[in-house]
mmCIF file of C-alpha atoms in Angstrom:
data_model
loop_
_atom_site.group_PDB
_atom_site.id
_atom_site.type_symbol
_atom_site.label_atom_id
_atom_site.label_comp_id
_atom_site.label_asym_id
_atom_site.label_seq_id
_atom_site.Cartn_x
_atom_site.Cartn_y
_atom_site.Cartn_z
ATOM 1 C CA MET C 1 26.806 -12.070 0.318
ATOM 2 C CA ASP C 2 25.908 -12.814 -2.856
ATOM 3 C CA ARG C 3 22.419 -11.176 -2.391
ATOM 4 C CA ALA C 4 23.178 -8.253 -0.627
ATOM 5 C CA PRO C 5 22.356 -5.312 -2.866
ATOM 6 C CA THR C 6 25.580 -2.952 -3.431
ATOM 7 C CA VAL C 7 26.017 0.524 -1.735
ATOM 8 C CA GLU C 8 25.341 1.860 -5.377
ATOM 9 C CA ALA C 9 22.148 0.385 -5.293
ATOM 10 C CA LEU C 10 21.333 1.494 -1.493
ATOM 11 C CA ARG C 11 22.262 4.601 -2.947
ATOM 12 C CA ALA C 12 19.764 5.097 -5.752
ATOM 13 C CA ARG C 13 16.886 4.183 -3.334
ATOM 14 C CA GLY C 14 17.438 7.495 -1.215
ATOM 15 C CA ALA C 15 17.492 8.285 2.540
ATOM 16 C CA GLU C 16 13.821 8.165 3.122
ATOM 17 C CA ALA C 17 13.561 4.772 1.642
ATOM 18 C CA ILE C 18 15.966 3.330 3.855
ATOM 19 C CA VAL C 19 14.313 5.224 6.892
ATOM 20 C CA ASN C 20 11.374 3.166 5.827
ATOM 21 C CA ALA C 21 12.993 -0.185 5.520
ATOM 22 C CA LEU C 22 14.413 0.525 8.891
ATOM 23 C CA THR C 23 11.350 1.481 10.298
ATOM 24 C CA SER C 24 8.780 -0.853 8.821
ATOM 25 C CA GLY C 25 10.403 -2.484 5.927
ATOM 26 C CA VAL C 26 12.623 -5.552 5.336
ATOM 27 C CA MET C 27 15.256 -4.426 7.427
ATOM 28 C CA GLN C 28 13.341 -3.353 10.500
ATOM 29 C CA VAL C 29 15.007 -6.384 12.451
ATOM 30 C CA GLU C 30 18.385 -4.428 12.122
ATOM 31 C CA GLY C 31 16.996 -1.175 12.991
ATOM 32 C CA GLU C 32 14.538 -2.000 15.225
ATOM 33 C CA ASP C 33 17.134 -1.002 18.563
ATOM 34 C CA LEU C 34 18.214 2.250 16.963
ATOM 35 C CA THR C 35 16.047 5.410 17.509
ATOM 36 C CA PRO C 36 14.503 7.743 15.164
ATOM 37 C CA GLY C 37 17.435 9.740 15.108
ATOM 38 C CA GLU C 38 20.089 6.918 14.602
ATOM 39 C CA ARG C 39 17.904 5.464 11.733
ATOM 40 C CA ALA C 40 18.122 8.731 9.979
ATOM 41 C CA ALA C 41 21.954 8.963 10.826
ATOM 42 C CA VAL C 42 22.484 5.260 9.066
ATOM 43 C CA ALA C 43 20.302 6.216 6.365
ATOM 44 C CA ALA C 44 22.264 9.821 5.275
ATOM 45 C CA PHE C 45 25.449 7.836 5.330
ATOM 46 C CA VAL C 46 24.342 5.196 2.946
ATOM 47 C CA ALA C 47 22.621 7.335 0.800
ATOM 48 C CA GLY C 48 24.844 10.135 0.942
ATOM 49 C CA ALA C 49 22.597 12.876 1.523
ATOM 50 C CA PRO C 50 20.035 13.254 4.485
ATOM 51 C CA ALA C 51 16.087 12.035 3.920
ATOM 52 C CA GLY C 52 13.609 15.313 3.525
ATOM 53 C CA GLY C 53 14.164 18.816 2.916
ATOM 54 C CA VAL C 54 13.301 18.472 -0.857
ATOM 55 C CA ALA C 55 9.988 19.885 -1.878
ATOM 56 C CA ASP C 56 8.031 17.246 -4.396
ATOM 57 C CA THR C 57 7.713 19.487 -7.381
ATOM 58 C CA SER C 58 7.317 16.104 -9.644
ATOM 59 C CA LEU C 59 3.380 15.942 -9.269
ATOM 60 C CA TRP C 60 2.075 19.483 -10.070
ATOM 61 C CA ALA C 61 -1.246 20.609 -8.928
ATOM 62 C CA CYS C 62 -4.296 20.924 -11.620
ATOM 63 C CA GLY C 63 -6.068 24.093 -11.905
ATOM 64 C CA THR C 64 -9.782 24.337 -11.636
ATOM 65 C CA ALA C 65 -10.886 20.611 -11.484
ATOM 66 C CA PRO C 66 -14.072 19.446 -12.797
ATOM 67 C CA ALA C 67 -16.624 17.419 -10.240
ATOM 68 C CA LEU C 68 -15.799 14.018 -9.875
ATOM 69 C CA GLY C 69 -19.466 12.601 -10.177
ATOM 70 C CA ASP C 70 -19.925 8.980 -10.722
ATOM 71 C CA PRO C 71 -16.690 7.342 -11.193
ATOM 72 C CA LEU C 72 -18.392 4.193 -11.728
ATOM 73 C CA ALA C 73 -20.704 5.621 -14.155
ATOM 74 C CA SER C 74 -17.965 5.169 -16.963
ATOM 75 C CA PRO C 75 -15.267 2.916 -18.034
ATOM 76 C CA TYR C 76 -12.988 1.859 -14.911
ATOM 77 C CA TRP C 77 -10.517 -0.157 -13.433
ATOM 78 C CA SER C 78 -11.105 -0.556 -9.670
ATOM 79 C CA GLY C 79 -8.338 -2.668 -7.460
ATOM 80 C CA TRP C 80 -6.827 -5.482 -8.545
ATOM 81 C CA GLY C 81 -9.325 -7.817 -10.860
ATOM 82 C CA VAL C 82 -11.701 -5.234 -11.578
ATOM 83 C CA GLY C 83 -14.432 -7.104 -10.160
ATOM 84 C CA PRO C 84 -15.671 -9.459 -7.523
ATOM 85 C CA GLU C 85 -14.938 -12.433 -9.694
ATOM 86 C CA ASN C 86 -11.369 -11.012 -10.189
ATOM 87 C CA ARG C 87 -11.069 -11.986 -13.811
ATOM 88 C CA ARG C 88 -8.695 -9.201 -14.440
ATOM 89 C CA PHE C 89 -10.622 -8.810 -17.899
ATOM 90 C CA GLN C 90 -11.778 -5.361 -19.471
ATOM 91 C CA PRO C 91 -14.977 -6.010 -21.869
ATOM 92 C CA ALA C 92 -14.447 -4.161 -25.033
ATOM 93 C CA GLU C 93 -17.071 -1.630 -24.124
ATOM 94 C CA HIS C 94 -15.265 -0.503 -21.325
ATOM 95 C CA ALA C 95 -11.163 -0.885 -23.266
ATOM 96 C CA GLY C 96 -11.893 1.481 -26.163
ATOM 97 C CA LEU C 97 -9.471 -0.466 -28.304
ATOM 98 C CA THR C 98 -8.608 -3.678 -29.397
ATOM 99 C CA ALA C 99 -5.786 -5.988 -28.563
ATOM 100 C CA GLN C 100 -4.554 -5.400 -32.041
ATOM 101 C CA GLN C 101 -3.865 -1.630 -31.158
ATOM 102 C CA VAL C 102 -2.160 -1.880 -28.308
ATOM 103 C CA PRO C 103 1.477 -2.137 -29.885
ATOM 104 C CA ASN C 104 0.725 1.272 -31.591
ATOM 105 C CA LEU C 105 0.158 2.938 -28.319
ATOM 106 C CA THR C 106 2.398 6.133 -26.810
ATOM 107 C CA LEU C 107 3.529 7.944 -23.827
ATOM 108 C CA GLN C 108 1.359 10.457 -23.466
ATOM 109 C CA TRP C 109 2.603 11.551 -19.997
ATOM 110 C CA ALA C 110 5.456 10.900 -17.327
ATOM 111 C CA VAL C 111 5.248 11.806 -13.727
ATOM 112 C CA GLY C 112 7.554 10.911 -10.602
ATOM 113 C CA PHE C 113 7.405 10.622 -6.753
ATOM 114 C CA ALA C 114 9.899 12.105 -4.530
ATOM 115 C CA ASP C 115 11.554 9.698 -2.061
ATOM 116 C CA THR C 116 10.598 6.961 -4.021
ATOM 117 C CA THR C 117 12.362 3.866 -6.316
ATOM 118 C CA SER C 118 9.839 1.371 -6.387
ATOM 119 C CA MET C 119 6.583 1.372 -7.345
ATOM 120 C CA TRP C 120 4.757 -1.582 -6.009
ATOM 121 C CA ALA C 121 0.817 -0.509 -6.497
ATOM 122 C CA GLN C 122 -1.494 -1.008 -9.268
ATOM 123 C CA PRO C 123 -2.925 2.059 -10.573
ATOM 124 C CA THR C 124 -7.101 2.284 -10.512
ATOM 125 C CA VAL C 125 -9.040 4.240 -12.978
ATOM 126 C CA ALA C 126 -11.748 5.875 -12.771
ATOM 127 C CA GLY C 127 -14.032 9.246 -13.331
ATOM 128 C CA GLY C 128 -11.291 10.165 -15.667
ATOM 129 C CA ARG C 129 -8.523 9.862 -12.431
ATOM 130 C CA LEU C 130 -5.820 7.882 -11.902
ATOM 131 C CA PHE C 131 -5.466 6.754 -7.834
ATOM 132 C CA ILE C 132 -2.124 5.323 -6.951
ATOM 133 C CA GLY C 133 -0.366 4.683 -3.753
ATOM 134 C CA SER C 134 3.369 4.834 -3.640
ATOM 135 C CA GLN C 135 6.454 3.202 -1.484
ATOM 136 C CA GLU C 136 6.650 6.249 0.862
ATOM 137 C CA GLY C 137 2.863 6.517 1.443
ATOM 138 C CA THR C 138 1.267 8.911 -0.253
ATOM 139 C CA VAL C 139 -1.938 8.298 -2.483
ATOM 140 C CA SER C 140 -2.472 10.546 -5.139
ATOM 141 C CA ALA C 141 -5.497 11.643 -7.754
ATOM 142 C CA LEU C 142 -4.053 12.381 -11.021
ATOM 143 C CA ASP C 143 -5.666 13.741 -13.850
ATOM 144 C CA ALA C 144 -5.946 10.432 -16.443
ATOM 145 C CA LYS C 145 -5.509 13.313 -19.484
ATOM 146 C CA THR C 146 -2.439 15.381 -18.097
ATOM 147 C CA GLY C 147 -1.135 13.659 -15.179
ATOM 148 C CA CYS C 148 -1.530 17.059 -12.981
ATOM 149 C CA ARG C 149 -2.401 16.029 -9.532
ATOM 150 C CA HIS C 150 -5.949 16.582 -8.295
ATOM 151 C CA TRP C 151 -5.085 16.193 -4.508
ATOM 152 C CA SER C 152 -2.673 13.548 -1.959
ATOM 153 C CA TYR C 153 -2.885 11.645 0.890
ATOM 154 C CA THR C 154 -0.362 10.501 3.291
ATOM 155 C CA ALA C 155 -0.791 7.579 4.813
ATOM 156 C CA ALA C 156 1.049 5.980 7.758
ATOM 157 C CA ALA C 157 3.108 3.639 5.951
ATOM 158 C CA GLY C 158 4.001 2.557 2.526
ATOM 159 C CA VAL C 159 1.025 1.776 0.189
ATOM 160 C CA ARG C 160 1.294 -1.695 -1.773
ATOM 161 C CA THR C 161 -2.330 -2.386 -2.477
ATOM 162 C CA ALA C 162 -4.627 -1.571 -5.766
ATOM 163 C CA ILE C 163 -7.229 1.151 -4.685
ATOM 164 C CA SER C 164 -10.911 -0.055 -4.722
ATOM 165 C CA VAL C 165 -13.467 2.330 -5.581
ATOM 166 C CA GLY C 166 -17.226 2.104 -3.998
ATOM 167 C CA ALA C 167 -20.241 4.034 -3.123
ATOM 168 C CA ARG C 168 -20.159 5.927 0.201
ATOM 169 C CA ALA C 169 -23.050 4.263 2.586
ATOM 170 C CA ASP C 170 -24.145 7.928 3.437
ATOM 171 C CA GLY C 171 -24.690 8.958 -0.249
ATOM 172 C CA GLY C 172 -22.037 11.513 0.069
ATOM 173 C CA GLY C 173 -20.509 10.473 -3.208
ATOM 174 C CA HIS C 174 -17.572 7.718 -3.144
ATOM 175 C CA ALA C 175 -14.891 6.053 -1.196
ATOM 176 C CA LEU C 176 -11.206 4.610 -2.135
ATOM 177 C CA PHE C 177 -10.202 1.584 -0.243
ATOM 178 C CA PHE C 178 -6.686 0.646 0.645
ATOM 179 C CA GLY C 179 -4.075 -0.961 3.046
ATOM 180 C CA ASP C 180 -0.214 -0.284 3.914
ATOM 181 C CA VAL C 181 2.358 -2.071 5.130
ATOM 182 C CA ASP C 182 1.598 -1.533 8.779
ATOM 183 C CA ALA C 183 -1.614 -3.164 8.578
ATOM 184 C CA ASN C 184 -3.799 -0.008 8.499
ATOM 185 C CA VAL C 185 -6.737 0.199 6.251
ATOM 186 C CA TYR C 186 -7.902 3.266 5.088
ATOM 187 C CA ALA C 187 -11.368 4.911 3.425
ATOM 188 C CA ILE C 188 -10.845 8.715 2.066
ATOM 189 C CA ASP C 189 -13.137 10.556 -0.099
ATOM 190 C CA ALA C 190 -12.573 9.739 -4.012
ATOM 191 C CA ALA C 191 -13.279 13.491 -4.732
ATOM 192 C CA THR C 192 -11.197 15.526 -2.343
ATOM 193 C CA GLY C 193 -8.940 12.947 -0.708
ATOM 194 C CA ALA C 194 -10.153 13.754 2.529
ATOM 195 C CA GLU C 195 -9.741 10.878 5.277
ATOM 196 C CA LEU C 196 -13.474 8.975 6.451
ATOM 197 C CA TRP C 197 -11.468 6.392 8.642
ATOM 198 C CA THR C 198 -8.592 4.306 9.577
ATOM 199 C CA ARG C 199 -8.453 0.766 11.281
ATOM 200 C CA GLU C 200 -5.370 -1.320 12.467
ATOM 201 C CA VAL C 201 -6.246 -4.715 11.275
ATOM 202 C CA GLU C 202 -3.443 -6.658 12.970
ATOM 203 C CA ALA C 203 -0.944 -5.892 15.777
ATOM 204 C CA HIS C 204 1.413 -8.286 15.086
ATOM 205 C CA ALA C 205 4.581 -6.750 14.382
ATOM 206 C CA GLY C 206 5.507 -8.049 10.990
ATOM 207 C CA ALA C 207 1.756 -7.664 9.464
ATOM 208 C CA ARG C 208 1.522 -5.896 6.190
ATOM 209 C CA ILE C 209 -1.417 -5.570 3.654
ATOM 210 C CA THR C 210 -0.600 -6.003 0.261
ATOM 211 C CA GLY C 211 -3.506 -7.307 -1.602
ATOM 212 C CA ALA C 212 -6.161 -5.167 -2.819
ATOM 213 C CA PRO C 213 -9.212 -4.967 -0.550
ATOM 214 C CA VAL C 214 -12.681 -5.886 -2.025
ATOM 215 C CA LEU C 215 -15.782 -4.098 -1.567
ATOM 216 C CA HIS C 216 -19.009 -6.202 -1.755
ATOM 217 C CA ALA C 217 -22.480 -5.442 -0.113
ATOM 218 C CA GLY C 218 -21.619 -2.671 2.253
ATOM 219 C CA ARG C 219 -18.396 -4.987 3.751
ATOM 220 C CA LEU C 220 -14.541 -4.352 2.820
ATOM 221 C CA PHE C 221 -13.062 -7.832 3.044
ATOM 222 C CA VAL C 222 -9.018 -7.370 3.328
ATOM 223 C CA SER C 223 -6.308 -10.175 3.426
ATOM 224 C CA VAL C 224 -3.474 -9.635 6.192
ATOM 225 C CA SER C 225 0.191 -11.092 5.290
ATOM 226 C CA SER C 226 3.604 -10.508 6.770
ATOM 227 C CA ILE C 227 7.509 -10.193 6.819
ATOM 228 C CA GLU C 228 7.607 -12.500 9.786
ATOM 229 C CA GLU C 229 10.755 -14.558 7.859
ATOM 230 C CA ALA C 230 12.390 -11.150 7.766
ATOM 231 C CA LEU C 231 11.925 -10.835 11.202
ATOM 232 C CA ALA C 232 12.984 -14.267 12.075
ATOM 233 C CA ALA C 233 16.890 -13.560 10.826
ATOM 234 C CA ASN C 234 17.106 -12.069 14.472
ATOM 235 C CA PRO C 235 18.210 -15.098 16.529
ATOM 236 C CA ALA C 236 16.771 -13.481 19.441
ATOM 237 C CA TYR C 237 13.326 -13.256 17.732
ATOM 238 C CA PRO C 238 10.330 -15.556 19.211
ATOM 239 C CA CYS C 239 9.140 -16.953 15.904
ATOM 240 C CA CYS C 240 6.484 -17.741 14.689
ATOM 241 C CA THR C 241 3.432 -16.309 15.993
ATOM 242 C CA PHE C 242 2.041 -15.060 12.582
ATOM 243 C CA ARG C 243 -0.972 -16.846 11.036
ATOM 244 C CA GLY C 244 -2.540 -15.070 8.548
ATOM 245 C CA SER C 245 -5.938 -13.569 8.502
ATOM 246 C CA VAL C 246 -8.980 -12.444 6.388
ATOM 247 C CA VAL C 247 -10.982 -9.001 8.005
ATOM 248 C CA ALA C 248 -14.176 -8.215 7.352
ATOM 249 C CA LEU C 249 -15.093 -4.450 8.151
ATOM 250 C CA ASP C 250 -18.203 -2.340 7.804
ATOM 251 C CA ALA C 251 -17.593 0.015 4.871
ATOM 252 C CA ALA C 252 -19.174 2.918 6.447
ATOM 253 C CA GLY C 253 -17.000 3.047 9.418
ATOM 254 C CA GLY C 254 -14.213 0.817 9.566
ATOM 255 C CA GLU C 255 -16.022 -1.490 12.458
ATOM 256 C CA GLN C 256 -14.634 -5.207 12.163
ATOM 257 C CA ILE C 257 -17.436 -7.701 11.548
ATOM 258 C CA TRP C 258 -15.558 -10.897 11.685
ATOM 259 C CA LYS C 259 -11.852 -12.186 11.590
ATOM 260 C CA THR C 260 -10.476 -15.701 10.465
ATOM 261 C CA TYR C 261 -7.235 -17.064 10.503
ATOM 262 C CA VAL C 262 -5.764 -18.982 8.027
ATOM 263 C CA ILE C 263 -3.855 -21.513 10.467
ATOM 264 C CA PRO C 264 -7.198 -21.913 12.884
ATOM 265 C CA GLU C 265 -5.386 -22.915 16.112
ATOM 266 C CA ALA C 266 -3.317 -20.263 17.985
ATOM 267 C CA PRO C 267 0.581 -20.530 18.007
ATOM 268 C CA GLY C 268 2.068 -22.426 21.005
ATOM 269 C CA PRO C 269 5.667 -22.880 22.804
ATOM 270 C CA LEU C 270 7.916 -25.043 20.850
ATOM 271 C CA ALA C 271 11.587 -26.373 21.783
ATOM 272 C CA GLY C 272 14.049 -23.442 21.915
ATOM 273 C CA ASN C 273 16.232 -22.265 19.032
ATOM 274 C CA GLU C 274 20.035 -22.433 19.038
ATOM 275 C CA ALA C 275 19.846 -19.129 20.865
ATOM 276 C CA GLY C 276 17.477 -20.492 23.553
ATOM 277 C CA GLN C 277 15.007 -18.289 22.569
ATOM 278 C CA GLU C 278 11.581 -20.110 22.677
ATOM 279 C CA ARG C 279 9.464 -20.813 19.421
ATOM 280 C CA PHE C 280 6.405 -20.863 18.993
ATOM 281 C CA GLY C 281 3.954 -22.515 16.323
ATOM 282 C CA PRO C 282 0.565 -24.758 15.799
#
């Protein structure tokens, strides 16, 4: 197949990434009938080494860290577009440099993430820290000056969204909001990484969150997408039932306030496919 990756390319991804792809990624159709042990065996065979068993020494811990303070009191970049207007523009007073100075920038530090070959998530910078999610589900708070790690949090699945920062409703500091590729939304404490709440916003097998949640007036707005087109590669899959949605959650506790669908009509049965499997559509 022209578009199929080579064995060498798959091996470069590592066993952990292959297990994730078979479990909740683009290869989940191929992996859905396999047991966890069988997925691990396939991944070990393709990668040439088993998943796990290697300590993450690439992200080193910081020493005594200063208190986070108010991460929005100094220049910051939060979420995808840095503001509710989604302009993706940093004003001069926050940027601290001009466009003409950008070509003169030099590398100050670099870190690696274990069992990770792709970095999907855009970093968020606030309060002297860099918050970023990773392919295998680790969200880290790195020191913006040195790259050392203040803390890390492990989500249930890979984190592809940018992270949004906002004040906690209880006055207890600030929270980070993000989603994973299993359609779970998270709120964690920005200073410590402690979990505040999690919420699954869509039960569809192909659902995932790739757009950064947006915080406004105490509500968290989350867009939900899917990889149902990959699931439909299996002729036995009853496609297509995903409708796309936007969900509003209470930022304090994660309770759903409302949910609206991109396709208003619920999918109904249509004629079957060539394999005799029922199909669905509006």
